[in-house]
mmCIF file of C-alpha atoms and ligand atoms in Angstrom:
data_model
loop_
_atom_site.group_PDB
_atom_site.id
_atom_site.type_symbol
_atom_site.label_atom_id
_atom_site.label_comp_id
_atom_site.label_asym_id
_atom_site.label_seq_id
_atom_site.Cartn_x
_atom_site.Cartn_y
_atom_site.Cartn_z
ATOM 1 C CA MET A 1 153.401 76.090 127.562
ATOM 2 C CA ILE A 2 152.317 79.683 125.278
ATOM 3 C CA TYR A 3 155.560 82.120 124.901
ATOM 4 C CA ARG A 4 158.763 81.236 123.048
ATOM 5 C CA ARG A 5 161.782 80.779 125.576
ATOM 6 C CA THR A 6 165.312 80.992 125.455
ATOM 7 C CA LEU A 7 167.599 80.219 128.364
ATOM 8 C CA ARG A 8 167.873 82.199 131.668
ATOM 9 C CA ARG A 9 171.683 82.403 131.997
ATOM 10 C CA GLU A 10 175.044 80.950 130.174
ATOM 11 C CA VAL A 11 176.226 77.395 130.407
ATOM 12 C CA ALA A 12 179.039 75.619 128.988
ATOM 13 C CA CYS A 13 180.617 72.437 129.239
ATOM 14 C CA THR A 14 183.656 71.034 127.125
ATOM 15 C CA GLY A 15 183.808 67.437 125.624
ATOM 16 C CA ILE A 16 185.262 65.732 122.898
ATOM 17 C CA GLY A 17 184.219 65.480 118.931
ATOM 18 C CA LEU A 18 183.012 62.134 118.479
ATOM 19 C CA HIS A 19 185.199 62.189 114.649
ATOM 20 C CA SER A 20 187.729 64.119 115.183
ATOM 21 C CA GLY A 21 188.532 63.014 118.784
ATOM 22 C CA LYS A 22 189.324 66.455 118.929
ATOM 23 C CA PRO A 23 188.007 68.763 122.202
ATOM 24 C CA VAL A 24 185.502 70.755 121.827
ATOM 25 C CA ARG A 25 183.934 74.101 123.683
ATOM 26 C CA LEU A 26 180.328 74.579 124.055
ATOM 27 C CA ARG A 27 178.205 77.111 125.279
ATOM 28 C CA LEU A 28 174.790 77.911 125.517
ATOM 29 C CA LEU A 29 173.545 81.813 125.354
ATOM 30 C CA PRO A 30 170.547 83.621 125.902
ATOM 31 C CA ALA A 31 169.122 84.759 122.645
ATOM 32 C CA PRO A 32 166.078 87.236 121.158
ATOM 33 C CA ALA A 33 162.733 85.905 120.829
ATOM 34 C CA GLU A 34 162.070 84.539 116.767
ATOM 35 C CA HIS A 35 166.552 83.993 116.541
ATOM 36 C CA GLY A 36 165.840 80.284 116.846
ATOM 37 C CA ILE A 37 168.675 77.685 117.634
ATOM 38 C CA ARG A 38 171.644 78.497 115.688
ATOM 39 C CA PHE A 39 174.704 77.020 115.961
ATOM 40 C CA ALA A 40 177.992 79.400 115.894
ATOM 41 C CA ARG A 41 181.392 78.372 114.786
ATOM 42 C CA THR A 42 183.464 80.837 117.235
ATOM 43 C CA ASP A 43 186.849 79.682 115.512
ATOM 44 C CA VAL A 44 185.616 80.579 112.327
ATOM 45 C CA GLY A 45 183.105 83.492 112.697
ATOM 46 C CA VAL A 46 180.092 81.338 110.862
ATOM 47 C CA GLU A 47 176.687 81.312 112.299
ATOM 48 C CA ILE A 48 174.288 78.544 110.846
ATOM 49 C CA PRO A 49 170.628 78.245 111.865
ATOM 50 C CA ALA A 50 169.385 74.994 112.936
ATOM 51 C CA THR A 51 166.730 74.240 110.153
ATOM 52 C CA LEU A 52 166.324 71.686 107.463
ATOM 53 C CA ALA A 53 167.398 74.031 104.505
ATOM 54 C CA HIS A 54 171.011 73.524 106.316
ATOM 55 C CA ILE A 55 171.285 69.904 106.674
ATOM 56 C CA GLY A 56 174.862 69.021 105.067
ATOM 57 C CA GLY A 57 175.781 65.446 105.713
ATOM 58 C CA GLN A 58 173.528 62.640 107.376
ATOM 59 C CA ASP A 59 176.114 59.819 107.792
ATOM 60 C CA HIS A 60 176.199 59.162 111.359
ATOM 61 C CA ALA A 61 174.984 61.983 112.378
ATOM 62 C CA THR A 62 173.412 65.180 111.738
ATOM 63 C CA THR A 63 175.661 67.905 110.390
ATOM 64 C CA LEU A 64 174.586 71.555 109.163
ATOM 65 C CA THR A 65 176.412 73.369 106.734
ATOM 66 C CA LEU A 66 176.659 77.092 105.634
ATOM 67 C CA GLY A 67 179.336 78.682 103.005
ATOM 68 C CA GLY A 68 181.353 75.370 103.307
ATOM 69 C CA VAL A 69 181.365 75.671 106.887
ATOM 70 C CA SER A 70 179.888 72.632 109.085
ATOM 71 C CA ILE A 71 179.046 71.850 112.419
ATOM 72 C CA GLY A 72 178.855 68.126 113.204
ATOM 73 C CA THR A 73 176.434 65.635 115.668
ATOM 74 C CA VAL A 74 173.981 68.552 116.401
ATOM 75 C CA GLU A 75 170.936 66.141 116.897
ATOM 76 C CA HIS A 76 171.309 65.001 120.378
ATOM 77 C CA LEU A 77 171.312 68.671 121.764
ATOM 78 C CA LEU A 78 169.235 69.666 119.234
ATOM 79 C CA ALA A 79 166.308 67.120 120.760
ATOM 80 C CA ALA A 80 167.462 68.442 124.350
ATOM 81 C CA LEU A 81 166.435 72.071 123.497
ATOM 82 C CA SER A 82 163.891 71.165 121.139
ATOM 83 C CA VAL A 83 161.581 68.791 124.027
ATOM 84 C CA LEU A 84 162.693 71.036 126.999
ATOM 85 C CA GLY A 85 161.402 73.914 125.255
ATOM 86 C CA VAL A 86 163.986 76.246 124.525
ATOM 87 C CA ASP A 87 163.117 77.826 120.973
ATOM 88 C CA ASP A 88 165.940 80.894 121.136
ATOM 89 C CA VAL A 89 169.500 80.181 122.146
ATOM 90 C CA ARG A 90 172.659 80.834 120.784
ATOM 91 C CA VAL A 91 174.999 77.472 120.463
ATOM 92 C CA GLU A 92 178.552 78.378 120.324
ATOM 93 C CA VAL A 93 181.188 76.221 119.871
ATOM 94 C CA ASP A 94 184.952 76.355 118.875
ATOM 95 C CA GLY A 95 185.587 73.327 116.433
ATOM 96 C CA PRO A 96 183.265 71.553 114.020
ATOM 97 C CA GLU A 97 181.105 69.252 115.959
ATOM 98 C CA VAL A 98 179.292 69.318 119.070
ATOM 99 C CA PRO A 99 180.989 67.369 122.095
ATOM 100 C CA ILE A 100 179.960 64.022 122.427
ATOM 101 C CA LEU A 101 179.906 63.955 125.842
ATOM 102 C CA ASP A 102 178.325 60.197 126.421
ATOM 103 C CA GLY A 103 176.861 59.631 123.950
ATOM 104 C CA SER A 104 173.072 60.572 124.953
ATOM 105 C CA ALA A 105 171.716 64.072 125.476
ATOM 106 C CA ALA A 106 171.418 63.515 129.288
ATOM 107 C CA PRO A 107 174.550 65.782 129.616
ATOM 108 C CA PHE A 108 172.279 68.511 127.829
ATOM 109 C CA VAL A 109 169.405 67.850 129.645
ATOM 110 C CA ILE A 110 171.247 68.671 133.043
ATOM 111 C CA LEU A 111 173.259 71.713 131.177
ATOM 112 C CA LEU A 112 169.762 73.157 130.865
ATOM 113 C CA HIS A 113 168.801 72.667 133.990
ATOM 114 C CA GLU A 114 171.516 74.722 134.983
ATOM 115 C CA ALA A 115 170.724 76.954 132.465
ATOM 116 C CA GLY A 116 167.069 77.812 133.410
ATOM 117 C CA LEU A 117 164.218 78.905 131.060
ATOM 118 C CA ARG A 118 162.753 82.598 130.804
ATOM 119 C CA PRO A 119 160.066 83.311 128.657
ATOM 120 C CA LEU A 120 159.716 85.573 125.891
ATOM 121 C CA ALA A 121 157.185 88.046 125.434
ATOM 122 C CA VAL A 122 156.502 86.199 121.698
ATOM 123 C CA PRO A 123 154.132 83.350 121.560
ATOM 124 C CA ARG A 124 155.320 80.253 120.441
ATOM 125 C CA VAL A 125 153.407 78.966 117.076
ATOM 126 C CA LEU A 126 153.528 74.958 116.616
ATOM 127 C CA LEU A 127 153.298 73.264 113.571
ATOM 128 C CA LYS A 128 150.274 70.649 113.420
ATOM 129 C CA VAL A 129 149.957 67.898 111.240
ATOM 130 C CA LEU A 130 147.036 67.571 109.169
ATOM 131 C CA GLU A 131 147.443 64.738 106.730
ATOM 132 C CA PRO A 132 149.710 62.100 106.790
ATOM 133 C CA VAL A 133 152.735 62.111 104.926
ATOM 134 C CA GLU A 134 155.441 59.180 103.735
ATOM 135 C CA VAL A 135 158.650 58.360 102.648
ATOM 136 C CA ARG A 136 160.384 54.903 101.518
ATOM 137 C CA HIS A 137 163.629 53.612 100.703
ATOM 138 C CA GLY A 138 164.081 49.987 100.374
ATOM 139 C CA GLY A 139 162.541 48.381 103.482
ATOM 140 C CA LYS A 140 162.849 51.574 105.643
ATOM 141 C CA ALA A 141 159.898 54.149 106.117
ATOM 142 C CA ALA A 142 159.280 57.099 108.054
ATOM 143 C CA ARG A 143 155.635 58.627 108.373
ATOM 144 C CA LEU A 144 154.230 61.852 109.603
ATOM 145 C CA VAL A 145 150.389 61.645 110.843
ATOM 146 C CA PRO A 146 148.164 63.718 112.766
ATOM 147 C CA ALA A 147 148.182 63.627 116.410
ATOM 148 C CA ASP A 148 147.201 65.533 119.576
ATOM 149 C CA HIS A 149 150.505 65.736 121.267
ATOM 150 C CA PHE A 150 154.256 65.261 119.351
ATOM 151 C CA GLU A 151 154.641 61.489 119.464
ATOM 152 C CA VAL A 152 156.794 58.890 118.207
ATOM 153 C CA SER A 153 156.490 55.054 117.136
ATOM 154 C CA TYR A 154 159.921 53.378 116.297
ATOM 155 C CA SER A 155 160.533 49.881 115.361
ATOM 156 C CA ILE A 156 164.346 48.701 114.409
ATOM 157 C CA GLY A 157 165.845 45.972 113.297
ATOM 158 C CA PHE A 158 169.471 44.626 112.206
ATOM 159 C CA ASP A 159 171.025 41.426 111.082
ATOM 160 C CA HIS A 160 172.200 40.848 114.548
ATOM 161 C CA PRO A 161 171.137 38.389 116.829
ATOM 162 C CA LEU A 162 171.247 41.199 119.353
ATOM 163 C CA LEU A 163 169.213 43.592 117.622
ATOM 164 C CA ARG A 164 166.610 41.470 115.382
ATOM 165 C CA HIS A 165 163.951 43.751 116.970
ATOM 166 C CA GLN A 166 162.838 46.581 119.130
ATOM 167 C CA ALA A 167 160.389 48.703 118.757
ATOM 168 C CA LEU A 168 158.985 51.607 121.333
ATOM 169 C CA ALA A 169 156.305 54.358 120.850
ATOM 170 C CA LEU A 170 155.377 57.570 123.514
ATOM 171 C CA ARG A 171 154.241 60.594 123.766
ATOM 172 C CA LEU A 172 157.345 63.093 123.950
ATOM 173 C CA THR A 173 156.683 65.405 127.098
ATOM 174 C CA PRO A 174 159.873 66.961 129.034
ATOM 175 C CA ARG A 175 159.581 64.139 131.659
ATOM 176 C CA SER A 176 159.118 61.367 129.707
ATOM 177 C CA PHE A 177 162.251 62.400 127.296
ATOM 178 C CA THR A 178 164.171 63.573 130.720
ATOM 179 C CA ASP A 179 163.748 59.784 132.096
ATOM 180 C CA ALA A 180 163.397 57.404 128.849
ATOM 181 C CA ILE A 181 164.894 58.804 126.332
ATOM 182 C CA ALA A 182 167.757 61.447 126.766
ATOM 183 C CA PRO A 183 169.698 58.933 128.256
ATOM 184 C CA ALA A 184 169.910 55.944 125.464
ATOM 185 C CA ARG A 185 173.342 56.511 124.619
ATOM 186 C CA THR A 186 175.109 56.561 120.428
ATOM 187 C CA PHE A 187 175.309 52.443 119.172
ATOM 188 C CA GLY A 188 177.299 51.088 116.348
ATOM 189 C CA PHE A 189 178.708 47.594 115.651
ATOM 190 C CA LEU A 190 181.877 46.700 116.194
ATOM 191 C CA ARG A 191 182.847 46.147 112.285
ATOM 192 C CA GLU A 192 181.360 49.487 111.151
ATOM 193 C CA VAL A 193 184.096 51.326 114.391
ATOM 194 C CA GLU A 194 186.729 49.363 112.671
ATOM 195 C CA MET A 195 185.697 51.000 109.329
ATOM 196 C CA LEU A 196 185.009 54.218 110.335
ATOM 197 C CA ARG A 197 188.336 54.583 112.038
ATOM 198 C CA LYS A 198 190.312 53.491 109.019
ATOM 199 C CA SER A 199 188.494 56.123 106.827
ATOM 200 C CA GLY A 200 189.798 58.641 109.925
ATOM 201 C CA LEU A 201 186.406 58.659 111.450
ATOM 202 C CA ALA A 202 185.329 58.103 115.104
ATOM 203 C CA LEU A 203 188.294 58.998 116.199
ATOM 204 C CA GLY A 204 187.087 60.353 119.592
ATOM 205 C CA GLY A 205 184.580 57.144 119.560
ATOM 206 C CA SER A 206 185.233 55.212 123.367
ATOM 207 C CA LEU A 207 182.991 52.852 125.525
ATOM 208 C CA GLU A 208 182.694 55.772 127.614
ATOM 209 C CA ASN A 209 180.274 57.446 124.408
ATOM 210 C CA ALA A 210 178.787 54.906 122.495
ATOM 211 C CA VAL A 211 177.834 51.480 123.071
ATOM 212 C CA VAL A 212 179.673 49.020 120.313
ATOM 213 C CA ILE A 213 177.743 45.776 119.776
ATOM 214 C CA GLY A 214 180.342 42.797 118.812
ATOM 215 C CA GLU A 215 179.352 39.458 117.695
ATOM 216 C CA THR A 216 178.596 38.027 120.853
ATOM 217 C CA GLY A 217 176.911 40.874 122.863
ATOM 218 C CA VAL A 218 177.966 44.734 123.653
ATOM 219 C CA LEU A 219 181.529 45.658 124.869
ATOM 220 C CA ASN A 220 180.351 47.914 127.427
ATOM 221 C CA ASN A 221 179.550 47.179 131.153
ATOM 222 C CA LYS A 222 175.986 46.634 130.425
ATOM 223 C CA LEU A 223 172.923 48.947 129.366
ATOM 224 C CA ARG A 224 171.468 51.796 130.757
ATOM 225 C CA PHE A 225 168.048 50.390 128.986
ATOM 226 C CA GLU A 226 167.081 46.956 127.470
ATOM 227 C CA ASP A 227 165.901 48.252 124.940
ATOM 228 C CA GLU A 228 168.457 51.177 124.402
ATOM 229 C CA PHE A 229 168.998 51.227 120.850
ATOM 230 C CA VAL A 230 165.613 52.041 119.631
ATOM 231 C CA ARG A 231 165.344 54.814 122.479
ATOM 232 C CA HIS A 232 168.156 56.410 120.861
ATOM 233 C CA LYS A 233 166.981 55.996 117.512
ATOM 234 C CA ILE A 234 163.865 58.008 118.941
ATOM 235 C CA LEU A 235 166.682 60.827 120.766
ATOM 236 C CA ASP A 236 168.202 60.965 117.193
ATOM 237 C CA ALA A 237 164.286 61.461 115.089
ATOM 238 C CA VAL A 238 163.372 64.256 117.921
ATOM 239 C CA GLY A 239 166.568 65.905 117.076
ATOM 240 C CA ASP A 240 166.306 65.642 113.175
ATOM 241 C CA LEU A 241 162.810 66.867 113.424
ATOM 242 C CA ALA A 242 163.829 69.760 115.834
ATOM 243 C CA LEU A 243 164.771 71.397 112.315
ATOM 244 C CA LEU A 244 161.244 71.784 111.514
ATOM 245 C CA ALA A 245 162.460 74.892 113.595
ATOM 246 C CA ARG A 246 158.645 74.545 115.185
ATOM 247 C CA PRO A 247 157.359 72.251 118.037
ATOM 248 C CA LEU A 248 155.679 69.915 116.187
ATOM 249 C CA VAL A 249 151.826 68.856 116.625
ATOM 250 C CA GLY A 250 151.889 65.251 114.957
ATOM 251 C CA ARG A 251 153.230 61.641 115.428
ATOM 252 C CA LEU A 252 156.286 60.206 113.995
ATOM 253 C CA GLU A 253 155.820 56.370 112.622
ATOM 254 C CA ALA A 254 159.342 55.172 111.697
ATOM 255 C CA THR A 255 160.805 51.775 110.323
ATOM 256 C CA ARG A 256 164.409 50.884 110.026
ATOM 257 C CA ALA A 257 164.755 54.789 109.534
ATOM 258 C CA GLY A 258 167.512 57.160 110.049
ATOM 259 C CA HIS A 259 168.910 60.658 109.803
ATOM 260 C CA ALA A 260 168.336 60.863 106.090
ATOM 261 C CA LEU A 261 164.963 59.398 106.283
ATOM 262 C CA HIS A 262 163.639 61.908 109.195
ATOM 263 C CA ALA A 263 164.617 64.729 107.243
ATOM 264 C CA ALA A 264 163.243 63.461 104.157
ATOM 265 C CA VAL A 265 160.003 62.999 105.786
ATOM 266 C CA ALA A 266 160.377 66.584 107.820
ATOM 267 C CA ARG A 267 160.699 68.027 104.273
ATOM 268 C CA LYS A 268 158.220 66.778 102.682
ATOM 269 C CA LEU A 269 155.855 67.579 105.063
ATOM 270 C CA LEU A 270 156.818 71.541 104.785
ATOM 271 C CA ALA A 271 156.364 70.362 100.576
ATOM 272 C CA THR A 272 153.124 69.301 101.033
ATOM 273 C CA PRO A 273 150.458 72.944 102.171
ATOM 274 C CA ARG A 274 147.582 70.908 102.824
ATOM 275 C CA ALA A 275 149.647 68.489 105.466
ATOM 276 C CA TRP A 276 149.952 71.229 107.777
ATOM 277 C CA GLU A 277 149.264 74.257 109.675
ATOM 278 C CA LEU A 278 150.672 76.563 111.841
ATOM 279 C CA VAL A 279 148.848 77.144 115.509
ATOM 280 C CA ALA A 280 149.519 79.416 118.332
ATOM 281 C CA PRO A 281 147.101 78.092 121.185
ATOM 282 C CA GLU A 282 145.260 80.886 122.575
ATOM 283 C CA LEU A 283 147.271 83.520 125.028
ATOM 284 C CA ALA A 284 146.408 83.792 128.768
ATOM 285 C CA PRO A 285 146.760 87.086 130.040
ATOM 286 C CA VAL A 286 149.775 88.233 129.917
ATOM 287 C CA VAL A 287 150.872 88.859 133.605
ATOM 288 C CA GLY A 288 149.689 85.487 134.670
ATOM 289 C CA ALA A 289 150.732 83.669 132.453
ATOM 290 C CA ARG A 290 154.582 84.831 132.862
ATOM 291 C CA ALA A 291 154.406 84.559 136.143
ATOM 292 C CA ARG A 292 153.712 81.505 136.061
ATOM 293 C CA ASP A 293 156.103 80.513 133.460
ATOM 294 C CA LEU A 294 158.690 81.965 135.949
ATOM 295 C CA GLU A 295 157.262 79.449 139.111
ATOM 296 C CA SER A 296 158.539 76.238 136.868
ATOM 297 C CA PRO A 297 161.472 77.113 134.412
ATOM 298 C CA LEU A 298 161.595 73.967 133.185
ATOM 299 C CA GLU A 299 158.693 71.588 132.902
ATOM 300 C CA SER A 300 161.106 68.294 133.642
ATOM 301 C CA PRO A 301 162.207 67.118 136.953
ATOM 302 C CA VAL A 302 165.765 67.654 137.826
ATOM 303 C CA PRO A 303 167.159 64.162 136.086
ATOM 304 C CA ALA A 304 168.284 61.329 138.481
ATOM 305 C CA TYR A 305 171.424 60.874 136.563
ATOM 306 C CA SER A 306 174.388 63.194 137.207
ATOM 307 C CA LEU A 307 176.986 64.334 135.034
ATOM 308 C CA SER A 308 180.967 63.880 134.704
ATOM 309 C CA THR A 309 182.190 65.772 132.021
ATOM 310 C CA SER A 310 185.211 68.699 132.616
HETATM 311 ZN ZN1 LIG B 401 172.510 59.776 118.033
#
């Protein structure tokens, strides 16, 4: 992949916001080169660039904020956009949250297949990690280290019999993301869900869009993967790292981390000039490269899963 890409055509879907429980309309529109990924709140007329500088809150999801206006739960969509290679896109929502859909990024992968990709005549510049940077907080840690590709190695451990320890490492490609990461759903503990509800949050949360862990097991019928939890953590991390606004060449090594630590290590990387450089892969002749791009608009197979959203 050499040139920046946008969508070939506009696509849309409707779902509910995880916290508000209210319906939200999501539209993804083609954008010019260097536009980046921007979220537009069409109900209030504010547009927020998806960058680290605009992170507003990171409690249970990542929220972008500008001038007192927020758009929440951006990370699953950001993960799909970044790994499938969408550099420039306008994301419109008519409410304060991106719809949660089934709690994973699979619906967004399907939507992006519907949209297709179109190359733009501007080269894509990558952010390459040159030296390790690390942030720690209690028993939690996130490190970015040099690697030849974008890789994530993640381990989690909770004080719960179902979730003592899960770990997974993989290289993120459109194919590995589509098959192994995108379908992993949001999860939460039943006791936590009850607390969130009491404070007026997670009103849209249900077994349709989250895996809920009770005292003795999951309340849902079955998991999509035996280690669905660590896969979802990788999904969140990929979405949060997309706020670097450049494709990353390096490996994230995370231990019991979360949204705040993902963003903290990304910020630390940018604040450490010797730890990174921008690289533009050598350009092939424009005509040949663009013709090839058009032949294979998405580098991932059409996902095997299907989607039921209204
Ligand atoms: Zn998530």
